[in-house]
Each structure stands twice: as C-alpha cells, then as structure tokens.
Coordinates of C-alpha atoms in Angstrom, one line a residue:
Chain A
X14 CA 124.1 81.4 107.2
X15 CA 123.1 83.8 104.7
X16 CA 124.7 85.5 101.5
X17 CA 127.7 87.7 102.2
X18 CA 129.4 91.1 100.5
X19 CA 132.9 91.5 99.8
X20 CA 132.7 93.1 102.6
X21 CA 131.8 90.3 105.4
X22 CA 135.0 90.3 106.7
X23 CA 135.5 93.8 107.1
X24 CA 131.5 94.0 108.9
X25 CA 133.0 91.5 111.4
X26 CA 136.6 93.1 112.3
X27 CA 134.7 96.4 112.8
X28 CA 132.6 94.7 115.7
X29 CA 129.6 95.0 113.8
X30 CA 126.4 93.2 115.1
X31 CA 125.1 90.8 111.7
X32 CA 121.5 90.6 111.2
X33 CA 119.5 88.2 108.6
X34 CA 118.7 91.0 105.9
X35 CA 116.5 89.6 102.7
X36 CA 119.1 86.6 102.8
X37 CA 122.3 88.7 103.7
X38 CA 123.8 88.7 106.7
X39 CA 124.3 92.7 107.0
X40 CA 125.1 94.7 110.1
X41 CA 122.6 96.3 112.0
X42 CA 125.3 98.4 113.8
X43 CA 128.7 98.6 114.7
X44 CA 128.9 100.3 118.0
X45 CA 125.5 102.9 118.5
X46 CA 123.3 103.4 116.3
X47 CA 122.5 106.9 117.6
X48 CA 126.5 107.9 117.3
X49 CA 126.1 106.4 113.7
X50 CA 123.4 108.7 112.7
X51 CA 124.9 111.6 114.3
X52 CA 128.8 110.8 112.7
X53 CA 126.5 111.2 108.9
X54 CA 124.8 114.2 110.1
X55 CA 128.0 115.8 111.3
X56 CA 130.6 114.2 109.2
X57 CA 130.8 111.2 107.0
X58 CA 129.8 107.3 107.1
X59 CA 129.9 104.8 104.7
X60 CA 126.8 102.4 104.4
X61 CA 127.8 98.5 102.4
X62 CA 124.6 98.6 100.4
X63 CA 125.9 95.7 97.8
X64 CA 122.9 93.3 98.9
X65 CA 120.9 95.7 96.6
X66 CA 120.0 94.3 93.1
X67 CA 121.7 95.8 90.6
X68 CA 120.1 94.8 86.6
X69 CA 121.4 96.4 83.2
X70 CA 119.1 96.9 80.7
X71 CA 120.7 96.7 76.8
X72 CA 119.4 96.2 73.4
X73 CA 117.6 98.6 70.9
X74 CA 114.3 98.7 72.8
X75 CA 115.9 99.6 75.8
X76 CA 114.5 103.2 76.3
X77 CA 111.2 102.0 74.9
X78 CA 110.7 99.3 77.3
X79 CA 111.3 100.9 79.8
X80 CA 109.4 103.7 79.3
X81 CA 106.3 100.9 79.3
X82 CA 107.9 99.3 82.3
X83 CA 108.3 102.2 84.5
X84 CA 105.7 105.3 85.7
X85 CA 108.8 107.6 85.3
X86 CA 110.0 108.3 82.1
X87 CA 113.2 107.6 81.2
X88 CA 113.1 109.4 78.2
X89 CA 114.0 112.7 80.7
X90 CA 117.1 110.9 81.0
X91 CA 118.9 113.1 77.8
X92 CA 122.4 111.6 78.1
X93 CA 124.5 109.4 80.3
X94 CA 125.1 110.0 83.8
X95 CA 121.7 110.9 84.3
X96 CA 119.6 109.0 87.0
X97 CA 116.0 109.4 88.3
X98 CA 113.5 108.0 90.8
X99 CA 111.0 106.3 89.9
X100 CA 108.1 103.3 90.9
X101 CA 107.4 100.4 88.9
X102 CA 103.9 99.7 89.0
X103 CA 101.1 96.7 88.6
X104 CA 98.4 96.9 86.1
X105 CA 96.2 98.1 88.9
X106 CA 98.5 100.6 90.0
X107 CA 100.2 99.3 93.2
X108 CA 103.6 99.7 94.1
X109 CA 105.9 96.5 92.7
X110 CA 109.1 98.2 93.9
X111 CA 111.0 101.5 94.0
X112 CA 114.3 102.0 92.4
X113 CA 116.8 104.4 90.2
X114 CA 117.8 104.1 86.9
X115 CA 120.7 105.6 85.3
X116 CA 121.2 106.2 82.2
X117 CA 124.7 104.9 81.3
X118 CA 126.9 105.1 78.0
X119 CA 125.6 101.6 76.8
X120 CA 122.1 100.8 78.5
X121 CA 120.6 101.4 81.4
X122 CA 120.9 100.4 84.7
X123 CA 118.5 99.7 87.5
X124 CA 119.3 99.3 91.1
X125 CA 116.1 97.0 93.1
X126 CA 115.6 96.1 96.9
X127 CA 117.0 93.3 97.6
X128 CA 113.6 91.5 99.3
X129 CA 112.1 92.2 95.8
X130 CA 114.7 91.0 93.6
X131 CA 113.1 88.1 92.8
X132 CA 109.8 89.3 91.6
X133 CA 111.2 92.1 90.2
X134 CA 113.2 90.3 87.8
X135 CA 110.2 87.6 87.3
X136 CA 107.7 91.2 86.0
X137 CA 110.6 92.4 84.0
X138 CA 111.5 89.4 82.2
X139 CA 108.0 88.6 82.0
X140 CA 107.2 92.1 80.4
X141 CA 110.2 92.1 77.6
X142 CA 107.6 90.1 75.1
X143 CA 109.0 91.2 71.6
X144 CA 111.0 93.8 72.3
X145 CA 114.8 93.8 71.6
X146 CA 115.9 94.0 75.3
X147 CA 118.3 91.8 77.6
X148 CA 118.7 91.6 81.5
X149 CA 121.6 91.4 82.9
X150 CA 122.0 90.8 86.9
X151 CA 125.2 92.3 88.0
X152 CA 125.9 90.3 91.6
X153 CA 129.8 91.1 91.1
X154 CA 129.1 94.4 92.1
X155 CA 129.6 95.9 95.2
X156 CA 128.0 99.1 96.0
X157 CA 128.9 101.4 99.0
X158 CA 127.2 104.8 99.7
X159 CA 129.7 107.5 101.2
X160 CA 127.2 110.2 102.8
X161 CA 127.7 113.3 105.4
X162 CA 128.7 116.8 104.9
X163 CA 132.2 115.5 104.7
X164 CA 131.7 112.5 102.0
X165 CA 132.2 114.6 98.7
X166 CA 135.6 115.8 99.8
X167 CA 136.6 112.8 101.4
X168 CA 135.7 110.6 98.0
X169 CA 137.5 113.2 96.3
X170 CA 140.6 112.8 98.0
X171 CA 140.6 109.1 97.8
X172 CA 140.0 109.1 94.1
X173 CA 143.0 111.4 93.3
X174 CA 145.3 109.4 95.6
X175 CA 144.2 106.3 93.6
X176 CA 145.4 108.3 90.5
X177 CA 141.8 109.2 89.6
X178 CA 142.0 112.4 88.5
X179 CA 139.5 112.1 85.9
X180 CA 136.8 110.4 87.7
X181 CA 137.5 112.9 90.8
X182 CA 136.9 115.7 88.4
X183 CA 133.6 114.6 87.4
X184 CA 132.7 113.4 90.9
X185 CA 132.9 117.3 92.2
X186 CA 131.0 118.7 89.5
X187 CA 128.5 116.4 89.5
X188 CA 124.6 117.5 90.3
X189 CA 122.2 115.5 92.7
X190 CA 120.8 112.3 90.4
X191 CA 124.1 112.2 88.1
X192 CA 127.0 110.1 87.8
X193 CA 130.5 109.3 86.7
X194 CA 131.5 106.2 84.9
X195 CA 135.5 105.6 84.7
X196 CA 136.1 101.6 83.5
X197 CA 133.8 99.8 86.0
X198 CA 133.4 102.3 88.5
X199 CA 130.2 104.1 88.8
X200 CA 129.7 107.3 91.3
X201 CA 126.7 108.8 90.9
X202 CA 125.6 111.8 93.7
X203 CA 122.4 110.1 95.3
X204 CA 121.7 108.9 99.0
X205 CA 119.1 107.8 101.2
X206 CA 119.9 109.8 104.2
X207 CA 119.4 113.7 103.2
X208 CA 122.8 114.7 103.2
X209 CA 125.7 115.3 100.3
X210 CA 126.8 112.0 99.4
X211 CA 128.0 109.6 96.9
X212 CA 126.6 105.6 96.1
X213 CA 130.1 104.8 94.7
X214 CA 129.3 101.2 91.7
X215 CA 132.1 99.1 91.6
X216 CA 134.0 95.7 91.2
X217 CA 133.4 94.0 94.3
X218 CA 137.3 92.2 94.2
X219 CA 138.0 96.7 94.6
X220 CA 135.2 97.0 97.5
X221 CA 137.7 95.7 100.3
X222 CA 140.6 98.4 99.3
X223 CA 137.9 101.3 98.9
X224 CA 136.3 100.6 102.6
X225 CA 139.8 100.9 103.8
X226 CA 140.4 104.1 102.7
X227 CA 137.6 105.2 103.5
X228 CA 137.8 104.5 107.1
X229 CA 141.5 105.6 107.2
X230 CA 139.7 108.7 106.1
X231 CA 138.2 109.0 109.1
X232 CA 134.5 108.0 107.6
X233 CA 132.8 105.3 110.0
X234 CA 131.1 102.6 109.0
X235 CA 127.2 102.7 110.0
X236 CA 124.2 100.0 109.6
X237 CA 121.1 99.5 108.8
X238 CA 119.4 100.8 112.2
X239 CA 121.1 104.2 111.5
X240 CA 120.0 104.0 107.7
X241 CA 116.7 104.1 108.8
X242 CA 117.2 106.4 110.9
X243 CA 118.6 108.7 108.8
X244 CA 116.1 107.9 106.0
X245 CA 113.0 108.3 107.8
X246 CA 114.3 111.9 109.2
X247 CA 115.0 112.5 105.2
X248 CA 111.4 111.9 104.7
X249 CA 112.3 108.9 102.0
X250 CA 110.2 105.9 101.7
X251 CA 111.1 102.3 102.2
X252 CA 109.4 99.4 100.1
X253 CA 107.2 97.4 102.4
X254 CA 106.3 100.6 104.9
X255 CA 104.9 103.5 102.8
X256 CA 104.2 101.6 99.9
X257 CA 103.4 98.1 98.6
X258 CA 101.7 96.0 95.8
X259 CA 98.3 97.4 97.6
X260 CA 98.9 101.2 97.7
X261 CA 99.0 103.7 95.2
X262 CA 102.4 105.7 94.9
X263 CA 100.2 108.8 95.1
X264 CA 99.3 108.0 98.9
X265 CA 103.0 107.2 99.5
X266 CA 104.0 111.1 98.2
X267 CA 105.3 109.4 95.0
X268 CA 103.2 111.6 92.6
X269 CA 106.4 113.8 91.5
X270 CA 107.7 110.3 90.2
X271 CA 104.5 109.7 87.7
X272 CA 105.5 111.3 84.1
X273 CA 102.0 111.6 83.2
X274 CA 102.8 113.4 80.3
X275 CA 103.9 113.2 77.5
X276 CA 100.3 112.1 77.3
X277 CA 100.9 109.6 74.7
X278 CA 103.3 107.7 76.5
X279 CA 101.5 104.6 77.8
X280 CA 103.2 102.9 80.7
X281 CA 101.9 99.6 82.9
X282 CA 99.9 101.3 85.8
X283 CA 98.8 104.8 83.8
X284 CA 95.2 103.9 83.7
X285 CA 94.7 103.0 87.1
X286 CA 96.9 105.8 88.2
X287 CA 95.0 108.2 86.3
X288 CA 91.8 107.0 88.6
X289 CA 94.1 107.4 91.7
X290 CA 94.7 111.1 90.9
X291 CA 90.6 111.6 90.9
X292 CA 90.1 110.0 94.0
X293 CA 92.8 111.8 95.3
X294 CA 90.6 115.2 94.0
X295 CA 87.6 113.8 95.3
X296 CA 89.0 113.3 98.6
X297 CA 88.8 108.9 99.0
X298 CA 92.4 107.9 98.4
X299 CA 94.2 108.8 101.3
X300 CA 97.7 110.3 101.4
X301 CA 101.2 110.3 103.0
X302 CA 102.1 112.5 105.7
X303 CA 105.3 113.2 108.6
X304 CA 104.0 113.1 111.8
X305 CA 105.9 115.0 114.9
X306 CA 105.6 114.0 118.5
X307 CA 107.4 116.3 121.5
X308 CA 105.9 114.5 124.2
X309 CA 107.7 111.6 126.2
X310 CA 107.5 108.0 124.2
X311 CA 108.4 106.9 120.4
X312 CA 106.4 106.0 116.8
X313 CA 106.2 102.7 115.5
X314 CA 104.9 101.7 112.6
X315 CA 101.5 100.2 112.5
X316 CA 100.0 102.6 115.3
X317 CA 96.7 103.5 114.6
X318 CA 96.3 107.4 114.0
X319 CA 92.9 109.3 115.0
X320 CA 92.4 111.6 112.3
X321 CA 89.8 114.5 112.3
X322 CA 88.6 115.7 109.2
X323 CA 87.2 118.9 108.1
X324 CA 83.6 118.4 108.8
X325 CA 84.5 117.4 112.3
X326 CA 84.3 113.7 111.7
X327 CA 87.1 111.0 112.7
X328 CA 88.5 108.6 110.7
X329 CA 91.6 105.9 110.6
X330 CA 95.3 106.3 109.7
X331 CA 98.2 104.2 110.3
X332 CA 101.7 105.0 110.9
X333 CA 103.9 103.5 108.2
X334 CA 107.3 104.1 109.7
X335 CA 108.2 105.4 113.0
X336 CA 111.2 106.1 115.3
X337 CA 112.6 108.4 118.0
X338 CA 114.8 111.3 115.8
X339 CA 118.4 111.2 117.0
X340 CA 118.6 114.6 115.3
X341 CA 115.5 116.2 116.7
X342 CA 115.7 114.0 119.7
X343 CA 112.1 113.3 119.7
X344 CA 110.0 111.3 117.6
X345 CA 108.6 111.1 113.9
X346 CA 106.6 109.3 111.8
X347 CA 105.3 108.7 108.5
X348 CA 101.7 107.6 108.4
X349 CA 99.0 107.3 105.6
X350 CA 96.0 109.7 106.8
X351 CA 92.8 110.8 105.2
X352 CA 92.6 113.4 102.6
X353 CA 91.5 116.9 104.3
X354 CA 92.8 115.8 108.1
X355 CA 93.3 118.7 110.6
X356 CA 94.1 117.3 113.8
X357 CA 96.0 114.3 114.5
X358 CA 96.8 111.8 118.0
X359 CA 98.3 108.4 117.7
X360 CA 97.3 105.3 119.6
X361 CA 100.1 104.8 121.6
X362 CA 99.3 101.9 124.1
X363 CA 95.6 102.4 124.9
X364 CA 96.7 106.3 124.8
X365 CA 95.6 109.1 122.8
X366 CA 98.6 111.2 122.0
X367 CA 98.1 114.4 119.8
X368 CA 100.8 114.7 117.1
X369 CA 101.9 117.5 114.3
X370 CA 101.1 116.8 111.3
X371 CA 103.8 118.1 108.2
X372 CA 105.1 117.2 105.0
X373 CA 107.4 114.0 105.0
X374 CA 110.6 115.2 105.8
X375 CA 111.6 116.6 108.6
X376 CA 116.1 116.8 108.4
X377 CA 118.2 118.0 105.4
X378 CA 121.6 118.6 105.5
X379 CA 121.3 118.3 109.6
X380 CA 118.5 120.7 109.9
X381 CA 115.2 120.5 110.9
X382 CA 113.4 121.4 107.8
X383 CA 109.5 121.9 108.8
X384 CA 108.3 124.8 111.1
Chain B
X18 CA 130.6 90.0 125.8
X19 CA 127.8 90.6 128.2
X20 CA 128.2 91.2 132.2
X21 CA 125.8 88.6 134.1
X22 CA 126.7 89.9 138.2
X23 CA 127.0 86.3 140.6
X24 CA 124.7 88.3 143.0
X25 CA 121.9 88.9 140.8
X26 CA 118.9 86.7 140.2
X27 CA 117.2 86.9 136.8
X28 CA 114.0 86.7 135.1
X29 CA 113.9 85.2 131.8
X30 CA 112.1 88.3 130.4
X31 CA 115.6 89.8 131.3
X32 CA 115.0 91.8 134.2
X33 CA 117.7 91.3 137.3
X34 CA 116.6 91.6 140.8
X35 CA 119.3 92.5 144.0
X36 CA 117.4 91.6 147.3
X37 CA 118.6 94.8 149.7
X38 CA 119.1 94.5 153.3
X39 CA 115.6 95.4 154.4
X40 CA 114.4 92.9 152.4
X41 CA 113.0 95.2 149.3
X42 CA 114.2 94.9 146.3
X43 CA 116.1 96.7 143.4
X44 CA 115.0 96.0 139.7
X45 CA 116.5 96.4 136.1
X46 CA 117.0 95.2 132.5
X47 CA 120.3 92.8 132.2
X48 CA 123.2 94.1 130.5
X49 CA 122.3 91.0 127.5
X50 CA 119.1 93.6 127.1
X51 CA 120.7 97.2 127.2
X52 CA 122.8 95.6 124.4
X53 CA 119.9 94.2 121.8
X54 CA 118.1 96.9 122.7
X55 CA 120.7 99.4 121.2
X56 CA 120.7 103.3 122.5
X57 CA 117.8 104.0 125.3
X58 CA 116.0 107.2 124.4
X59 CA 112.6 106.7 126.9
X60 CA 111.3 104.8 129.7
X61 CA 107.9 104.6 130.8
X62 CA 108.3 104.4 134.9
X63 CA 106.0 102.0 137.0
X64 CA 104.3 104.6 139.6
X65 CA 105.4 104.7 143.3
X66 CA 102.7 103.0 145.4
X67 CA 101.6 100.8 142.4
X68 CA 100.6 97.3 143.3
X69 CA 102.3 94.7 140.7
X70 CA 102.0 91.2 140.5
X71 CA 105.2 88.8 139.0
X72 CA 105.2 88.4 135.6
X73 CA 103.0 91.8 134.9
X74 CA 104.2 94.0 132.2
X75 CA 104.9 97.1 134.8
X76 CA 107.2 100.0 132.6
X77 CA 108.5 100.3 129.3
X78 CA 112.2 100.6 127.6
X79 CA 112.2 102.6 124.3
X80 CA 115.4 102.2 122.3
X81 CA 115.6 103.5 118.7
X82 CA 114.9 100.4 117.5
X83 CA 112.2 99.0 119.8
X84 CA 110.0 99.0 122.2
X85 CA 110.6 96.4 124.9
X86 CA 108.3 95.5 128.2
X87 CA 109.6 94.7 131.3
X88 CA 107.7 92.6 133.4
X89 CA 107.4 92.7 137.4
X90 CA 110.0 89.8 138.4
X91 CA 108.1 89.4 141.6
X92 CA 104.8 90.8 143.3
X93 CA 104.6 93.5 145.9
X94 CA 104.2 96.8 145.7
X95 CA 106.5 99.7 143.9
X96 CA 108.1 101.8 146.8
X97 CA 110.5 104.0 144.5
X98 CA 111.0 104.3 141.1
X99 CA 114.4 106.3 139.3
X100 CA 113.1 109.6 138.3
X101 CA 116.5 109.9 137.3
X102 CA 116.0 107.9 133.9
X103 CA 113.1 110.5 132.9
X104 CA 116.2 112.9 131.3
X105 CA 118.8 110.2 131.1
X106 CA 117.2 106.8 129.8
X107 CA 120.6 106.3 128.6
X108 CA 122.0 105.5 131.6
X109 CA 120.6 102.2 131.5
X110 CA 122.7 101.6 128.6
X111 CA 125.9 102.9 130.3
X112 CA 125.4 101.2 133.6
X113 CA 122.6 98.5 133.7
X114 CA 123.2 97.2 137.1
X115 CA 123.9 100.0 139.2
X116 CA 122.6 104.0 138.1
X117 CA 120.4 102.3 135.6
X118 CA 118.0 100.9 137.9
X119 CA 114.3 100.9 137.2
X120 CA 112.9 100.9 140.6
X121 CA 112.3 99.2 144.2
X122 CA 109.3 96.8 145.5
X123 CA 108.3 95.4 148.7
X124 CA 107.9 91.7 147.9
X125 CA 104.3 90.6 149.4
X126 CA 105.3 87.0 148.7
X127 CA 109.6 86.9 149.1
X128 CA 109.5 82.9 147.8
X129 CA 109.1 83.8 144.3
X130 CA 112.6 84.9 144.6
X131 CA 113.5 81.0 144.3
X132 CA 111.5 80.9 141.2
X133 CA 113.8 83.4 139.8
X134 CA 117.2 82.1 138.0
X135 CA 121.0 82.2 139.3
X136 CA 123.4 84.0 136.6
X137 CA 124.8 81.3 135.1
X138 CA 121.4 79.6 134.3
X139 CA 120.2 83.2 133.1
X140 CA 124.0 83.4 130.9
X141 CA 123.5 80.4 129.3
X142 CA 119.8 81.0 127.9
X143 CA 120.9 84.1 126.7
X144 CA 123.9 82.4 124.2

C-alpha cells in the first residue's frame, strides 16, 4: 500500500480506479477518461494533486539563493502573489526537475514532482552552503486544481458561501501566474491542462470539505489519464518525457524559462546553457516539436520519428509523449526532432506514417490552436 | 465488477471465443480487458482471408492509454472481420461480448479449443 491524501477516501467512494503513482496510491480515473477530459474542456473538474512536493524557502538569502538555484529568476517576481515557471538545472545543464515558485508574503514557495522529491530536496539542501536559507517540506498540505471554463466562477461561489469574500475578491481579479493568500489558503490561477483554472493550497484537515463542494458544484472529479490528456493537448511538458537530467531545457521548448539576463546573474546551469543556445544556432542540439497524425492509429512515446532535413538527408527523432486527442479526436505527439526538419513520418509498427509537424500545443481554452 | 459469460472459453491474453453452429468461431477482448483498457478510440482489424495461427498477435486495440495486442486464440483462417469497429471502436467498450466482436475464423485444428480456459478458471486469473 502506498501513501494516501486527505482525499483517499473520497478517491474510493467516487469509484475511482487507484493506481501506484511515485508512492501514492492516486486514481487513474473515475469512470472514462475521455468523458473526464471532455467535462474540463466543456465545464469544470477538479484534479487531487496533493502528492506534489510542496518546499518553502525562508531566511534572508532566500531571493539570492534561489536566483543561483534556479535558470529563471526569481528576482521578476516584484511582490507576493507572483508565481513563475521555471527549470532547475545540473551543472551541465540537464533538466533536474520542473516546478513553480511563488513568491509569498514571507518566503517563497516551491511546488516539485513528486517522483523527484527526493533528489530535489537532496540538490537544494546540498546547494544552501552559507547562505542564510531554510527548507521547509509542507506534507500537511493538500493541493487540489479546479480547471474548465466553468472553474473560476464555480471557486468563486464556493469561497463566498464559505464567508470568503476577501479571498473570492482576489481570486477573480487575479492574472494567469498569481495568487491569493487568506490564513493558509493559497489560490493561485495556474493549471496544467490549457484551460481557466485555479491550483487551490490548503490545510489538508479543509481538503475533504472543499472536494465536497466542489462536486455538489457540479465539477467532476478526473485522474491522472485525463491529466495527461489534457496536458499533452496543452502542449506542457512532463518531467521524465520531454525532459530529464540528460536534455537541455532548450530541446524541451523551455528556452522562454532561461533568464539569461541580467547578464550578471550567475545561476547553476548558465554556462552550459549558454553552449546549448550555440549548438541550437549551429543546428546540433535538437529541439521540441507537436506532431499531428489524421490517419487511423495512436502516438506513443518512444516511437522513432524519420526526420528529413533541409539538405534532403534523414535523421532520428523520438516521440516523447503521445496519445489519441479526445478533443481533436485524433492523435498527437510531442517528439524531440532535428534542428531544420521538413518532413516528418513516425515508426508505427514496422510502418512509415507521415505526420504534421507544429509548435507544441495543439488545444487552448477547447480549441484547436495550430492551423 | 467484470462480466465473465458461462458460454465463453478464454485465452489468457484475454480474448473470449463463442464456437457457432457451423463450427467457426466468433472472437473478442473480455470485458476484464475493455475495462483496463479504458475508452477504445482504434482497432487495427485482422484481414478477411488471413491465415493465423493460435497464439499469433493478429489485430490491435488502441485505448487512450495503451496499445494492447490481441492474439489469435486458435489457428485457422479469418473468414470475417467487424468493419463496424472502424468508426465505432468504442463499441467494444460498450458491449464486449456481443456488437464488440473482432472477427470470425475457421478453426483448421478445432482441439485447441480444449486448450482454451472455462470462465471461471479465466475469472479467477483475472482477480
């Protein structure tokens, strides 16, 4: 048996389907994972996400630290409630995990994956050194994500029935990447499925009574199949697929999250980085790319992706993530391809199949968003 | 809780077989696999006329999740196939064991049918 949420009980009476997740037992799906993808496209679900790692970061070298620690720069962060993206990176520039950090009115906060915690927390504390900074895991929070067209109003309403006035307030005028703090509640507007949506912070003893509501809202509870789903239509990456300790964020379409300037802030990673971004000029590091496929059949990951270059040559790729689009109702993929690629097909059991290839991403707000 | 039919016999890969009157028989996926498999969204179709031999990977079931081969339970040759799935894989989710079959063969050797297991035996491996 593995580690449970608060919210076990509530997985099971729902008639959801447990899977072993990084140690948790979490639910795959509940009743289809193609109805849960559609009911966040069209409406609202709720995702339990409280196996994620959530660390505060205090002390007066906070900011400074983590400027070092991390390829984004938290320094862009001008007051609380502000969150950003960003990759935490190995001295030789591969990918050690992906996570947010929000800026909160004491600290910061970073939320990790779960299958990384461990060595995530082993290269942070090993990096604090001298500086004045503390660690603090936070396992009695819960976190739940409340995502769909219908999730801001919904959250809203629940809020000011709890006599949350305040906190609903903030919640509807806050931008994507910010958040509201009320006591030990945080609700901060960011997702991992492309839709409007909230990753509501809280005490997880409050997790149970929040669900509730939620579902006597009328939100339904979806899984993990449908959060990849959903993801993977979005265009996001997922630690372990696009990117790892052996790739370079900028063949994973992470470039947007390297603050490469100011130039004189170092940070763990810039150097080799820095080489990256030549090769990626120069045409040798290869990059990240959405693949479409109309015909008959799905994309896994690992399929091996015939590339033909400029020059007429051919050369490797490999899908990274793959699945059938309930929205598109056909399937996509991710795959890492060589620089200057103009024609793509993808090895699907002995079989050449030509495939599109666009920029990752391929739904927002339940539209296709490539031509 | 999944549906394992008296009058079936089953493969361990999960595929059921009905023998028919004329002594062909009807093939699918259990209801046990419909169910891990999640929603249905393709399936590649053995071709009519094909010559398969028991325990051959002969079509393919794409959920969401996965992609799942199912073998020939038995040898003989494919004498219809449910062109019907092309456009609505799903029905082998909604009805495994009856609109949701995968297609027919002509045994060419009818005793591997006792090599096949009852539903109880085929119940209790999948617990």
């Amino acid at each position: 048996m593995g580690q449970k949420t608060a919210l076990y009980d509530r997985h099971c009476t729902a008639g959801a389907r447990l899977v072993d997740f990084g140690g948790w037992d979490m639910p795959i799906q509940y009743t289809s994972l193609i109805e849960e993808h559609n009911a966040v496209r069209q409406h609202a679900g709720v995702f339990d996400v409280s196996h994620m790692t959530i660390v505060d970061v205090a002390g007066d070298d906070a900011e400074p630290w983590l400027r070092w620690m991390l390829a984004n720069d938290v320094a862009r962060l001008g007051q609380p409630g502000q969150a950003l993206y960003t990759a935490m990176l190995n001295d030789t520039g591969g990918v050690i995990d992906d996570l947010i950090v929000y800026r909160l009115r004491n600290g910061y906060r970073l939320v990790v994956n779960c299958a990384t915690r461990e060595k995530d927390l082993a290269w942070l504390q090993g990096h604090i050194e001298s500086h004045q900074a503390t660690l603090s895991e936070r396992p009695e929070l819960a976190i739940l994500a409340v995502q769909g067209p219908k999730a801001l109003k919904i959250v809203d309403d629940i809020l000011r029935s709890r006599g949350e006035p305040e906190l609903a307030d903030a919640v509807q005028s806050l931008k994507p990447f910010t958040a509201a703090e009320s006591d030990q509640w945080l609700v901060a507007r960011t997702g991992y499925t492309g839709e409007n949506g909230v990753e509501i912070i809280l005490p997880e003893s409050q997790a149970p009574e929040l669900w509730d509501a939620l579902l006597a809202a009328g939100v339904r509870p979806i899984g993990l199949g449908a959060r990849d789903t959903l993801r993977l239509e979005a265009g996001m990456n997922l630690y372990g697929h696009e990117m790892d300790e052996s790739v370079s964020p900028l063949s994973a379409n992470m470039g947007w999250t390297i603050a490469l300037k100011p130039e004189d802030r170092d940070f763990v990673g810039r150097s080799a980085v820095a080489l990256h971004a030549d090769q990626l000029t120069d045409g040798s590091l290869p990059v990240l790319a959405g693949l479409v496929m109309t015909e008959r059949g799905v994309l896994r990951e690992g399929m091996r992706v015939v590339c033909t270059l400029e020059d007429g040559s051919t050369a490797d790729g490999i899908t990274t993530s793959g699945t059938f689009s309930p929205t598109l109702k056909h399937a996509i993929a991710l795959a890492r391809i060589p620089t200057g690629t103009t024609q793509c097909a993808v090895e699907i059991r002995g079989r050449l199949v030509p495939v599109r290839t666009v920029k990752p991403g391929f739904v927002r707000h339940g539209k296709q968003i490539f031509d | 809780m999944s549906d394992f039919p008296d009058e079936l016999k089953y493969a361990a890969t999960h595929e059921w077989v009905r023998v028919e009157e004329d002594g062909s028989v009807t093939i699918g996926i259990s209801d046990h696999a419909q169910e891990l498999l999640g929603d249905i969204v393709f399936i590649e179709l053995p071709e009519e006329g094909a010559t398969v031999s028991a325990k051959d990977e002969m079509s393919v079931v794409e959920s969401v999740k996965a992609a799942s081969d199912i073998y020939a339970p038995i040898s003989g040759e494919v004498i219809a196939v449910n062109e019907d799935l092309t456009d609505a894989p799903e029905t082998v989710n909604a009805d495994p064991y009856g609109e949701g079959w995968i297609c027919r063969i002509l045994p060419s050797n009818p005793a591997e049918l006792e090599e096949l297991l009852d539903a109880n035996t085929y119940a209790g491996m999948c617990e």
